[in-house]
mmCIF file of C-alpha atoms and ligand atoms in Angstrom:
data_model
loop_
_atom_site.group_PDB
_atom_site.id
_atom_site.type_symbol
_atom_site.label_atom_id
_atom_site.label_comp_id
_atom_site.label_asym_id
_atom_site.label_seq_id
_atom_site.Cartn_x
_atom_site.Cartn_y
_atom_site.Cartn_z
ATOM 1 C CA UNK A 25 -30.925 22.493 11.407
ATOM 2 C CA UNK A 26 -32.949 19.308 11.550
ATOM 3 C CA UNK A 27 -31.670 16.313 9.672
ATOM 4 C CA UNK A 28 -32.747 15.834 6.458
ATOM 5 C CA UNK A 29 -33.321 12.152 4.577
ATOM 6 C CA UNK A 30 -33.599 11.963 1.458
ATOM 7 C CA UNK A 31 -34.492 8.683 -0.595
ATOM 8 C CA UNK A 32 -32.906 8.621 -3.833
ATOM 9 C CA UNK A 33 -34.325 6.200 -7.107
ATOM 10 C CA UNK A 34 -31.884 5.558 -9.836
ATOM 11 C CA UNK A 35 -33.055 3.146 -13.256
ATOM 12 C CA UNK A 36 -32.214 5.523 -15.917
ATOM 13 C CA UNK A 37 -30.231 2.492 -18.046
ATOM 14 C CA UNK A 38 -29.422 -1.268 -16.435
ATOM 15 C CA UNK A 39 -29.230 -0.570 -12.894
ATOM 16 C CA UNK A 40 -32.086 -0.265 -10.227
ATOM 17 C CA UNK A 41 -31.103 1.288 -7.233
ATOM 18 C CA UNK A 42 -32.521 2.876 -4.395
ATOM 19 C CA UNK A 43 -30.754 4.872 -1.947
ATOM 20 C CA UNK A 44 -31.269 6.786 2.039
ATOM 21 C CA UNK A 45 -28.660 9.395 2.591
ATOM 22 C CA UNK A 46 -28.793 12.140 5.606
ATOM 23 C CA UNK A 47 -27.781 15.520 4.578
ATOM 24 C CA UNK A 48 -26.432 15.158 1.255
ATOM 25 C CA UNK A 49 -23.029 13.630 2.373
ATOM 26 C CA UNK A 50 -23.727 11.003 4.578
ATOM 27 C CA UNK A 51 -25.327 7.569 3.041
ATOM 28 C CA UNK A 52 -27.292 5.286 5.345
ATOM 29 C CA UNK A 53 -28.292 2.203 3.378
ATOM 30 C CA UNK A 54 -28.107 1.747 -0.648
ATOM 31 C CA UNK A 55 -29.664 -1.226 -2.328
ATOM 32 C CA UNK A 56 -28.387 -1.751 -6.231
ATOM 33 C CA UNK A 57 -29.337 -4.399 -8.342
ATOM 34 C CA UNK A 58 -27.354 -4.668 -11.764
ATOM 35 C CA UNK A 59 -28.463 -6.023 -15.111
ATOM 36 C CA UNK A 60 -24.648 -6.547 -16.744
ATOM 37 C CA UNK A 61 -24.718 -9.951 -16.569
ATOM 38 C CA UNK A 62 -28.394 -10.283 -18.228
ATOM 39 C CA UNK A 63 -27.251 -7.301 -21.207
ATOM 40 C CA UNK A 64 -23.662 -9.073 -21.382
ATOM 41 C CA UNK A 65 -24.611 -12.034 -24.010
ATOM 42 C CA UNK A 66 -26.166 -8.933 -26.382
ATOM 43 C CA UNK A 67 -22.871 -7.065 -26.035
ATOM 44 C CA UNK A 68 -24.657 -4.016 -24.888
ATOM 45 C CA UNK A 69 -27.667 -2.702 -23.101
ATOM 46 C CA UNK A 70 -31.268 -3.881 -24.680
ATOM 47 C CA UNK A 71 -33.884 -1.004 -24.094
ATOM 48 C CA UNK A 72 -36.702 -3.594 -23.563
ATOM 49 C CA UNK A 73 -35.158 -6.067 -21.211
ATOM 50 C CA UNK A 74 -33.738 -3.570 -19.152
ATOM 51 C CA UNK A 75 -37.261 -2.142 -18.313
ATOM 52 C CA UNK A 76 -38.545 -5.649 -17.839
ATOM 53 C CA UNK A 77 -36.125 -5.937 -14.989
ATOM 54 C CA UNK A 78 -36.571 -2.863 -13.497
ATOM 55 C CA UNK A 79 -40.418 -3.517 -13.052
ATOM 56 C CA UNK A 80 -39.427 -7.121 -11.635
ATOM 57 C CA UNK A 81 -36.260 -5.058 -9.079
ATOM 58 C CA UNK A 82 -38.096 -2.133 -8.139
ATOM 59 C CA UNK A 83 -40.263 -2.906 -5.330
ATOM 60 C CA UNK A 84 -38.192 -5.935 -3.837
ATOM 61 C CA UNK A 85 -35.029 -2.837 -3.937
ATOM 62 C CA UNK A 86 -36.645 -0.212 -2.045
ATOM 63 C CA UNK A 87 -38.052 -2.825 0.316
ATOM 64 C CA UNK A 88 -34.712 -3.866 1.254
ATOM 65 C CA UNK A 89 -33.244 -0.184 1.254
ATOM 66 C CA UNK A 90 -35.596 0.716 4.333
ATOM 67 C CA UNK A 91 -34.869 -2.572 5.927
ATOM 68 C CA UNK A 92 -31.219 -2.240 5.418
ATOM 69 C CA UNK A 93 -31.333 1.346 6.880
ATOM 70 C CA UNK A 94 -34.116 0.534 9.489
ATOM 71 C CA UNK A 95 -36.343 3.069 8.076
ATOM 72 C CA UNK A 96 -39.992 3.660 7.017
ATOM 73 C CA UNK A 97 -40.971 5.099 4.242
ATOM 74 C CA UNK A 98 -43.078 8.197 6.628
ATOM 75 C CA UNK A 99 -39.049 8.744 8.262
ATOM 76 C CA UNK A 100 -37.783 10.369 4.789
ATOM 77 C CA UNK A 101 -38.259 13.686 4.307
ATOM 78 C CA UNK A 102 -38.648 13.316 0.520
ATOM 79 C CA UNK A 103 -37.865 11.617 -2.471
ATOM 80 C CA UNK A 104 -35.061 12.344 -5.386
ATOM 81 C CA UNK A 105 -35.504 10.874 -8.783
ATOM 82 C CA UNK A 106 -33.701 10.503 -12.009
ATOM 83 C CA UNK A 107 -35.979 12.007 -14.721
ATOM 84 C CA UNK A 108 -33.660 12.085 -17.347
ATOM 85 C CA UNK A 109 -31.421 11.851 -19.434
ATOM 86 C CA UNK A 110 -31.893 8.041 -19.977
ATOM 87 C CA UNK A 111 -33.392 5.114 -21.648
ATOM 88 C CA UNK A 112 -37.090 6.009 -21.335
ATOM 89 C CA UNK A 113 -38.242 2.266 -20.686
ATOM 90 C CA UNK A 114 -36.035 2.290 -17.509
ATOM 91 C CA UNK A 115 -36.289 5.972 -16.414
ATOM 92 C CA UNK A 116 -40.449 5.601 -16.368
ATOM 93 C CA UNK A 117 -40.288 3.007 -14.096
ATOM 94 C CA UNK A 118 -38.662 4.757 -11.536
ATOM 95 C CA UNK A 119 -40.545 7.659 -11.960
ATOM 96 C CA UNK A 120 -43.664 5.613 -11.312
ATOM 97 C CA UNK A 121 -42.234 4.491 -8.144
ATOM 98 C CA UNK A 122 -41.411 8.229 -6.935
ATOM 99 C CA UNK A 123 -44.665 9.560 -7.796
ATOM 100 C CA UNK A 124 -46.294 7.151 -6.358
ATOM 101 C CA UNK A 125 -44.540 7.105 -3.014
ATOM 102 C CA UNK A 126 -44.549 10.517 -3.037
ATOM 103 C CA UNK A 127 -48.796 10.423 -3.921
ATOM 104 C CA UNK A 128 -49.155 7.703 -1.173
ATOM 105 C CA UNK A 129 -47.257 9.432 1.652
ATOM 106 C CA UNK A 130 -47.421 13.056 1.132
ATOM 107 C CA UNK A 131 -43.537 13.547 0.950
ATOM 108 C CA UNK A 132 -41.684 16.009 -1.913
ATOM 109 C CA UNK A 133 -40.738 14.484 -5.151
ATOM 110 C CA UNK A 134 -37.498 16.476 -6.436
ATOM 111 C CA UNK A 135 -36.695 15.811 -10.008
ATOM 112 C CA UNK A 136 -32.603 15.134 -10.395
ATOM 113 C CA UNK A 137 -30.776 15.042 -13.934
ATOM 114 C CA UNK A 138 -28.431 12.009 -14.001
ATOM 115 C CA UNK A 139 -25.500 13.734 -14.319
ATOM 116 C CA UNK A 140 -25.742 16.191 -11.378
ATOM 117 C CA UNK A 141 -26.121 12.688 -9.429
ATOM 118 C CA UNK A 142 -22.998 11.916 -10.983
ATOM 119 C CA UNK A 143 -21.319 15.161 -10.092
ATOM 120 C CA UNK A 144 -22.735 14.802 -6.448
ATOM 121 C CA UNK A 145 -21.571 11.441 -5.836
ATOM 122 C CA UNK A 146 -18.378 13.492 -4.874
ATOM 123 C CA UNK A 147 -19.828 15.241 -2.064
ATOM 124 C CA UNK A 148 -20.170 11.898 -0.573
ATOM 125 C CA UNK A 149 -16.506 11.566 0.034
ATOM 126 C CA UNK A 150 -15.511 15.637 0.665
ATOM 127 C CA UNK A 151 -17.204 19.212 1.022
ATOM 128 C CA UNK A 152 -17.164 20.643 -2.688
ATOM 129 C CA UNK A 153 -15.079 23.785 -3.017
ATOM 130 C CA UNK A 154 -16.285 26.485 -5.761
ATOM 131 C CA UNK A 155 -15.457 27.585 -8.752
ATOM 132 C CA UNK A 156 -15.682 24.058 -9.307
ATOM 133 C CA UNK A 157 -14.931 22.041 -12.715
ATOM 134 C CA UNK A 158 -17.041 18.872 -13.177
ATOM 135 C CA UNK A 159 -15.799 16.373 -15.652
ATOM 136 C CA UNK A 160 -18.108 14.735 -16.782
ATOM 137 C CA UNK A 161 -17.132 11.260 -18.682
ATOM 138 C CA UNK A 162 -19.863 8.086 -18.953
ATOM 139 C CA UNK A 163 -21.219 5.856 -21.005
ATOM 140 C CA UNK A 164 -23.862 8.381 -22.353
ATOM 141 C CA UNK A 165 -21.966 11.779 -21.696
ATOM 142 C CA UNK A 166 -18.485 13.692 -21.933
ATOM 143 C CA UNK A 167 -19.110 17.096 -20.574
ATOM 144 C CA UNK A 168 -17.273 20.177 -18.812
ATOM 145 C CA UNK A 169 -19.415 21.695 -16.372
ATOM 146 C CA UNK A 170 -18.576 24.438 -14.370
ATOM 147 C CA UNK A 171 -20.478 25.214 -10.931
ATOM 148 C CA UNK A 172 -19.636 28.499 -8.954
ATOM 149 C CA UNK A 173 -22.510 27.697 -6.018
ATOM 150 C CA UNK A 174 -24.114 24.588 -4.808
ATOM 151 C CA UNK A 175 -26.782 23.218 -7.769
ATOM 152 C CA UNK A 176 -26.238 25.439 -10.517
ATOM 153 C CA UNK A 177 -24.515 24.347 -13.401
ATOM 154 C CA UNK A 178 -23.140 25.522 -16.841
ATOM 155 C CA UNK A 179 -21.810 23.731 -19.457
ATOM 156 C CA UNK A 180 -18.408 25.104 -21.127
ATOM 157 C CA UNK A 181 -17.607 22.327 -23.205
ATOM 158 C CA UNK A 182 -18.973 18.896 -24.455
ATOM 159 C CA UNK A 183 -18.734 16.054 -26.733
ATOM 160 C CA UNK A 184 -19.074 17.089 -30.435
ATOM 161 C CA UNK A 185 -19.756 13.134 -31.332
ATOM 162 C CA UNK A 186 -19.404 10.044 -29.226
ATOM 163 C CA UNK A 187 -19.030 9.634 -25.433
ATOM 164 C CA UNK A 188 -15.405 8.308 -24.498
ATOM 165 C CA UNK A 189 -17.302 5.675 -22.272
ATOM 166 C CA UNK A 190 -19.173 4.370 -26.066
ATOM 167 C CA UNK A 191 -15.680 5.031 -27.446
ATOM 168 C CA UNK A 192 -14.245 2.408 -24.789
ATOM 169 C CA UNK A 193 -16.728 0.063 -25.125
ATOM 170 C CA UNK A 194 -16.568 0.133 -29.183
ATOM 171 C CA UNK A 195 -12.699 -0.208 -29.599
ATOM 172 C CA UNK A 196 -13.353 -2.960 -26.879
ATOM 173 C CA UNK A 197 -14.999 -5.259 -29.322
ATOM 174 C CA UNK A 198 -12.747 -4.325 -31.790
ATOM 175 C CA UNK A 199 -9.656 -6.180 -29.748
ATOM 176 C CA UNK A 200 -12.259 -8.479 -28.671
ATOM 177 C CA UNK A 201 -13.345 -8.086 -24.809
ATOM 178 C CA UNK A 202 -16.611 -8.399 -23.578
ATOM 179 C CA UNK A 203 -19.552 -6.130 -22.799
ATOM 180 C CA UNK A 204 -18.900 -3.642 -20.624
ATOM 181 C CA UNK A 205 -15.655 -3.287 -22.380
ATOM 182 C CA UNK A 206 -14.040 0.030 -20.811
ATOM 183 C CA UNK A 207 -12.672 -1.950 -17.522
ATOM 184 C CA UNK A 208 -11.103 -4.396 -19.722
ATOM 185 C CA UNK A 209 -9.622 -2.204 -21.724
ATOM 186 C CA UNK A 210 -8.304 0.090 -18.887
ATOM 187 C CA UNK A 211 -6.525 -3.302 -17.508
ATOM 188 C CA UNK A 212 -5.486 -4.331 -20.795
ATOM 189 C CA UNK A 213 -4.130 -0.637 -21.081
ATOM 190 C CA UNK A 214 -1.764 -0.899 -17.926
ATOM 191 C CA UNK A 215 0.308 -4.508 -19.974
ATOM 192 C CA UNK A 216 1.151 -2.553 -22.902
ATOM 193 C CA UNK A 217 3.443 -0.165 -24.789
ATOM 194 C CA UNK A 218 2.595 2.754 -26.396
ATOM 195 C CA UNK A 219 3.455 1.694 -30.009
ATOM 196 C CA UNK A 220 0.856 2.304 -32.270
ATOM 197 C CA UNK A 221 0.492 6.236 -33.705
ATOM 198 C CA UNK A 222 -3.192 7.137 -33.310
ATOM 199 C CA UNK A 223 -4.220 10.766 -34.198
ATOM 200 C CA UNK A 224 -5.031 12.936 -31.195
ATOM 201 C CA UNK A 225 -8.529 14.123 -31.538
ATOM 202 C CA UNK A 226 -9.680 18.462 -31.687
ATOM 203 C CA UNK A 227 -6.692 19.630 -30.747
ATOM 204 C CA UNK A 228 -8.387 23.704 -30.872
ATOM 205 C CA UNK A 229 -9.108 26.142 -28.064
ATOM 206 C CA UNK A 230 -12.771 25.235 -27.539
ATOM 207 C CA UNK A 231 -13.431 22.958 -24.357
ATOM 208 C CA UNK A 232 -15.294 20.379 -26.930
ATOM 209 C CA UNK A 233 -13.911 16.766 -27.344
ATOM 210 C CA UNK A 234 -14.570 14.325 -30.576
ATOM 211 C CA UNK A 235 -14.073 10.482 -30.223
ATOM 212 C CA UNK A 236 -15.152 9.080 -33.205
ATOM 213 C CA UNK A 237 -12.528 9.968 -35.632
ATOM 214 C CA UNK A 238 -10.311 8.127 -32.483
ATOM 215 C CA UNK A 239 -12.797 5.240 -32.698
ATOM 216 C CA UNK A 240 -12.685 4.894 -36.334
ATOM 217 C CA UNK A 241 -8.822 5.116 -36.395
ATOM 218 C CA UNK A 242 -8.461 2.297 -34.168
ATOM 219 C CA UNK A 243 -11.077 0.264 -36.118
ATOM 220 C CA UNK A 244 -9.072 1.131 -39.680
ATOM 221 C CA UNK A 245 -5.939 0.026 -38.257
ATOM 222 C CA UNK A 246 -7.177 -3.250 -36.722
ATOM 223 C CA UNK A 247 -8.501 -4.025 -39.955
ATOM 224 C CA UNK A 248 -5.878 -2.977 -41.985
ATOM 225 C CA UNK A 249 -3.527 -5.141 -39.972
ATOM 226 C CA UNK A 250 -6.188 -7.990 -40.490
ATOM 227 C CA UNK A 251 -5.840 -7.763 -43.772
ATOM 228 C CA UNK A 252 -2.111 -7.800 -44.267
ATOM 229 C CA UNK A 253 -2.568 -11.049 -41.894
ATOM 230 C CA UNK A 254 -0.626 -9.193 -38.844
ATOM 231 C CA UNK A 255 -1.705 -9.768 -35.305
ATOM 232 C CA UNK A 256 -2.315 -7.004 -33.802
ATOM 233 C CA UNK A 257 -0.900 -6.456 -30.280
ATOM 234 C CA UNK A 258 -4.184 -6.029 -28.461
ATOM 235 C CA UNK A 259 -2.029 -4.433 -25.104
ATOM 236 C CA UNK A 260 -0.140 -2.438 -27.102
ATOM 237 C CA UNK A 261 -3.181 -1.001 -29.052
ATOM 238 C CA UNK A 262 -5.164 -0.317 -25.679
ATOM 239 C CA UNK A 263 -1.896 1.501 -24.593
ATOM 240 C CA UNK A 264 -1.845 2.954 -27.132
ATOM 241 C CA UNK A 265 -5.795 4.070 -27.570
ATOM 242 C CA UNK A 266 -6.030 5.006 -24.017
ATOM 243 C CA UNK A 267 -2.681 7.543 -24.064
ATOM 244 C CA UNK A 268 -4.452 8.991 -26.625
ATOM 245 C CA UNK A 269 -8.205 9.578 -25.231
ATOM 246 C CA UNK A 270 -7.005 10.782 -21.846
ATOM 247 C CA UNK A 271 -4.503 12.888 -23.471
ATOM 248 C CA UNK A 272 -7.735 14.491 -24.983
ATOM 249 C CA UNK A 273 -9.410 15.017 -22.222
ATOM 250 C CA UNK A 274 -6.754 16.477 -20.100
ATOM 251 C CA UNK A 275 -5.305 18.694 -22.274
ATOM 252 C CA UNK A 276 -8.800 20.492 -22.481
ATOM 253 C CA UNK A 277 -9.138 20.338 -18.300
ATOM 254 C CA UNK A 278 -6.197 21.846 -18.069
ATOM 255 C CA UNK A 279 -7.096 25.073 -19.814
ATOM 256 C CA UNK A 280 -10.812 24.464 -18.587
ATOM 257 C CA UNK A 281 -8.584 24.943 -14.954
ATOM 258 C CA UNK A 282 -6.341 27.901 -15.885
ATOM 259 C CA UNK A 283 -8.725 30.185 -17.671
ATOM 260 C CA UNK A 284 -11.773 29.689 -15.519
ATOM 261 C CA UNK A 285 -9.575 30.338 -11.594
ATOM 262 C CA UNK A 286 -11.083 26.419 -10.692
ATOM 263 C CA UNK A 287 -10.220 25.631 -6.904
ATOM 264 C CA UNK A 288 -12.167 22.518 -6.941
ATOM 265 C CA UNK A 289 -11.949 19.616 -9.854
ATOM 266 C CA UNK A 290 -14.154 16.807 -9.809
ATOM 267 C CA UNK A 291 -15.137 13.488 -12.252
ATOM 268 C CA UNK A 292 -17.580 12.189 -12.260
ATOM 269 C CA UNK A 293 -19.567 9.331 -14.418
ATOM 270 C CA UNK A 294 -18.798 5.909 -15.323
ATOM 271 C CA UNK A 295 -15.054 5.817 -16.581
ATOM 272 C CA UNK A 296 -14.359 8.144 -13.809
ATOM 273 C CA UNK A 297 -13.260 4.751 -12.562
ATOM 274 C CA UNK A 298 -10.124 4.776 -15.353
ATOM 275 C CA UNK A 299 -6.951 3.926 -13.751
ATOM 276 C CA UNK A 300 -5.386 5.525 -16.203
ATOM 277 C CA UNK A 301 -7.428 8.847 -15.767
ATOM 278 C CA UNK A 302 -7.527 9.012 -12.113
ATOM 279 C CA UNK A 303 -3.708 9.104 -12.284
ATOM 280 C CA UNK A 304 -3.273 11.290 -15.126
ATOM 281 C CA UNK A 305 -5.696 13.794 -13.382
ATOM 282 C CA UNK A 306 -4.546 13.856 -9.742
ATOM 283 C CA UNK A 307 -0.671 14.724 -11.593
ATOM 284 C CA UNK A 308 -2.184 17.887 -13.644
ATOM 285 C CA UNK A 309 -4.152 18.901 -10.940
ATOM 286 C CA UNK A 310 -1.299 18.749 -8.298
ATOM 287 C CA UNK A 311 0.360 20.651 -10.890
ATOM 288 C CA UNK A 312 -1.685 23.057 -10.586
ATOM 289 C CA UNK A 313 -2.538 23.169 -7.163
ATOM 290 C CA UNK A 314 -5.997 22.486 -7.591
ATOM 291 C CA UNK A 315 -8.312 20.564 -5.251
ATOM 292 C CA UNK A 316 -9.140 16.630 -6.980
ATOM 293 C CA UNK A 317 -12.151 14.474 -5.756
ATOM 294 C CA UNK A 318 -12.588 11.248 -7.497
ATOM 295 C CA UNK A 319 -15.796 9.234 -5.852
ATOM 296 C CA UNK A 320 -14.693 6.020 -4.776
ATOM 297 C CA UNK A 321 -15.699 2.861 -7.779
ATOM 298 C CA UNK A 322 -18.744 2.028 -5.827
ATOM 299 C CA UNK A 323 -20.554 5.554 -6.708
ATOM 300 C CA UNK A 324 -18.950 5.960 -10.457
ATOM 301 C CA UNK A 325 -20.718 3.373 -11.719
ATOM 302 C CA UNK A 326 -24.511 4.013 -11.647
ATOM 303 C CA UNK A 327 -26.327 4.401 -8.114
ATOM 304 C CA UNK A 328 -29.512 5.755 -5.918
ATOM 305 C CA UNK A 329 -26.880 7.159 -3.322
ATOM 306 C CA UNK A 330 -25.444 10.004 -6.217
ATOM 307 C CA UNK A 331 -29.318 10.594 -6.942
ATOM 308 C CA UNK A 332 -30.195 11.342 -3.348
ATOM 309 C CA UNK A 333 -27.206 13.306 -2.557
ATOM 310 C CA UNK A 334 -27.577 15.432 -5.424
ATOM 311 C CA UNK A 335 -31.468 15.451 -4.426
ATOM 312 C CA UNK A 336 -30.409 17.291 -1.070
ATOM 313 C CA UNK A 337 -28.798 20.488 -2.966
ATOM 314 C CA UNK A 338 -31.685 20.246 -5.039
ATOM 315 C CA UNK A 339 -34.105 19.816 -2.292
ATOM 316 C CA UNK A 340 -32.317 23.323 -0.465
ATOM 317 C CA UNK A 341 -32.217 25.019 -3.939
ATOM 318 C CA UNK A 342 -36.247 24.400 -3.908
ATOM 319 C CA UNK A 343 -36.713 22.350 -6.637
ATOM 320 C CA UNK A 344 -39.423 20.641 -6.620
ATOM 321 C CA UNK A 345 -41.689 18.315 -8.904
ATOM 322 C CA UNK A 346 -45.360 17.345 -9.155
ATOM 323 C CA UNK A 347 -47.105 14.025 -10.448
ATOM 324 C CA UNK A 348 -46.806 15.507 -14.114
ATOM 325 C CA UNK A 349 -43.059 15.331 -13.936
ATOM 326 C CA UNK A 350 -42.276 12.927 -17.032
ATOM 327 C CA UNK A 351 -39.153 11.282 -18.159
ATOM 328 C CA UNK A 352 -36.298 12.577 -20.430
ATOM 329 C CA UNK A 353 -34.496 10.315 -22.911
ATOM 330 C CA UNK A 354 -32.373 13.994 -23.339
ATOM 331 C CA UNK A 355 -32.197 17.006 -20.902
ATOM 332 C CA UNK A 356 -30.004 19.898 -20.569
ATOM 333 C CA UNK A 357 -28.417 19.939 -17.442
ATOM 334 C CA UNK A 358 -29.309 23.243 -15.539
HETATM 335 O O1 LIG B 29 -21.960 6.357 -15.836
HETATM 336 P P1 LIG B 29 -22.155 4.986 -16.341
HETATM 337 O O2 LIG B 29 -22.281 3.854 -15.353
HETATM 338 O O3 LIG B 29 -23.394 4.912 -17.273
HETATM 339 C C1 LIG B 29 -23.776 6.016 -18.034
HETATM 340 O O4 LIG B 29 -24.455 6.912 -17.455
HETATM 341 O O5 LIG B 29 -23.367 6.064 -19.202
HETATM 342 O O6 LIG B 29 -20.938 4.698 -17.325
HETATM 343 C C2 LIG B 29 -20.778 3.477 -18.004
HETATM 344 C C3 LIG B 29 -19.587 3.592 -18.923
HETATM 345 C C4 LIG B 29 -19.439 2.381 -19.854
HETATM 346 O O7 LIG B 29 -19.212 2.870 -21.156
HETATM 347 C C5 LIG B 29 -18.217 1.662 -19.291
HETATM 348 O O8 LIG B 29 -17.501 0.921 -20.250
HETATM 349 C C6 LIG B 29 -17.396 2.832 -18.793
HETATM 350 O O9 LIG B 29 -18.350 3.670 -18.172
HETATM 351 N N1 LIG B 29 -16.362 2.429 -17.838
HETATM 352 C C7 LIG B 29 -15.036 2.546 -18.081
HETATM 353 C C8 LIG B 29 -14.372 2.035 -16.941
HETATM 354 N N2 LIG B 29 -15.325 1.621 -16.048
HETATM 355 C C9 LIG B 29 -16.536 1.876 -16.608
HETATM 356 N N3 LIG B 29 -14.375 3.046 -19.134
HETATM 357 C C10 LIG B 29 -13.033 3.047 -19.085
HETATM 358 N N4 LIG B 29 -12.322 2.567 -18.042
HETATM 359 C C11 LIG B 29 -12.947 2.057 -16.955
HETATM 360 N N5 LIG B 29 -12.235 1.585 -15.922
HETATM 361 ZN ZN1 LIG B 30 -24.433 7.154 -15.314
#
């Protein structure tokens, strides 16, 4: 079969990125250009700003993707975009760059949900096995989604509140670290004990998770301890907090992996780059005896490579967009 490029386009929230990769697994140049610094002093992501920037990025990053790759723009066989879900501000702009390269040089725009780019940046580092269990855990998401082919998904458990990635980045400020919080936190996590009791949250047979009762619990007791003039031990509390929120998560995968016969799992998203997750999955999972791909840091945080490898399986599954393809603040993955 002839090679197959596909250029991927990624600004769904503070990152503009554009991405060549050949045949769904194999990436050839990526350009990203990150806002964190610019959102940092606002101690989280402004809507407006970001979209500013991504007008200013987008042209000057895919110029540099094709010369990085040594490509043309008529050398890709088509074009993968995140439509959704997103901040709408950033996702238009990249969908006006898509369309119009697609308009301009007659090449297949394929429309890509953000988290199946997430989900795909594992294929970038091994062949996906199916059934396959996608856990999904960001900034914006905490999903279960369970694939038994290539590009089709269905979702057997979510969030019923907050993300865990918000959850981070909330009980972050609350010990005091800076915007994006949940690395901090994760390092923090790896100096401390386990001392402080926090409740565990929906412990029930659903595949569902809840994080803000978790949130608010470490927010009560950092106040409380205010108040009674107590320091709180901000290692021990992230210990603590983090035991607690992976505990969650796994306890759910695990059944997600024993009723469901899963031969494949993989994470995927932002705090996919957890220390403490990676390690507490790869032991259930050898457990179990169950495959474990964890993309490497570079694709969990957001990029154009995930979008265009996921484009490829969506590209073979047919999909296809035309110039009325708009942008999705929400969107179902399916
Ligand atoms: O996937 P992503 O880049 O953006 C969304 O699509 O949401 O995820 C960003 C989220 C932020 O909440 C960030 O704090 C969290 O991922 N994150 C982490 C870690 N690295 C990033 N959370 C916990 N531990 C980490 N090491
Ligand atoms: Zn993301």
């Amino acid at each position: 079969m002839k090679d197959v490029y596909i250029l991927g386009i990624e600004s769904s929230c503070d990152e503009t990125s554009v991405s060549i990769v050949k045949n769904g697994t194999e990436e050839i140049a990526t350009v990203i250009s990150s806002q964190i610094d610019i959102h940092k002093d606002f101690g989280g992501v402004v809507p407006e700003i970001a979209s500013r920037h991504h007008v200013k990025n987008i042209t000057i990053v895919l110029e540099e993707c094709l010369q990085k790759a040594n490509m043309k723009m008529e050398d890709v066989d088509a074009i993968a975009i995140t439509y959704g879900p997103g901040l709408i501000g950033s996702l238009l702009i990249g969908l006006e760059a898509a369309k119009t390269l697609s308009f301009i040089y007659n090449k297949p725009l394929i429309p890509v949900h953000h988290i199946a780019g997430h989900i795909y940046a594992n294929s970038l580092v091994k062949e996906l096995q199916f059934p396959l269990l996608a856990v999904v855990v960001s900034g914006g998401h905490t999903e279960l989604i369970e694939m038994d082919k290539h590009y089709s998904f269905k979702k057997i458990g979510g969030t019923l509140d907050d993300a865990i990635g918000e959850c981070y980045d909330k009980v972050a400020r609350v010990i005091g670290l800076e915007y994006p919080g949940g690395p901090k936190l994760d390092k923090l996590a790896s100096e401390g004990k386990d001392t402080y009791k926090l409740p565990i949250p929906l412990r029930d047979d659903s595949y569902n998770f809840s994080f803000s009762g978790l949130k608010s619990a470490v927010i009560n007791l950092a106040h409380n301890e205010e108040q009674r003039g107590n320091e709180i031990n901000k290692a021990d509390l992230a210990t603590s907090f983090q035991k607690v929120a992976i505990e969650s998560i796994t306890s759910k995968v695990r059944k997600a992996i024993e009723q469901n016969n899963i031969k494949n799992v993989v994470i995927a998203g932002g705090v996919a780059a957890n220390n403490g997750l990676r390690t507490a999955m790869k032991e259930l999972t050898d457990q179990l005896g169950v495959e474990l791909s964890i993309p490497p840091m570079k694709y969990c945080t957001d990029n154009g490579t995930m979008i265009a490898a996921a484009g490829y399986y969506a590209y073979l599954d047919g999909r296809r967009a035309d110039l009325s393809l708009n942008s999705k603040s929400q969107d179902i993955l399916k």
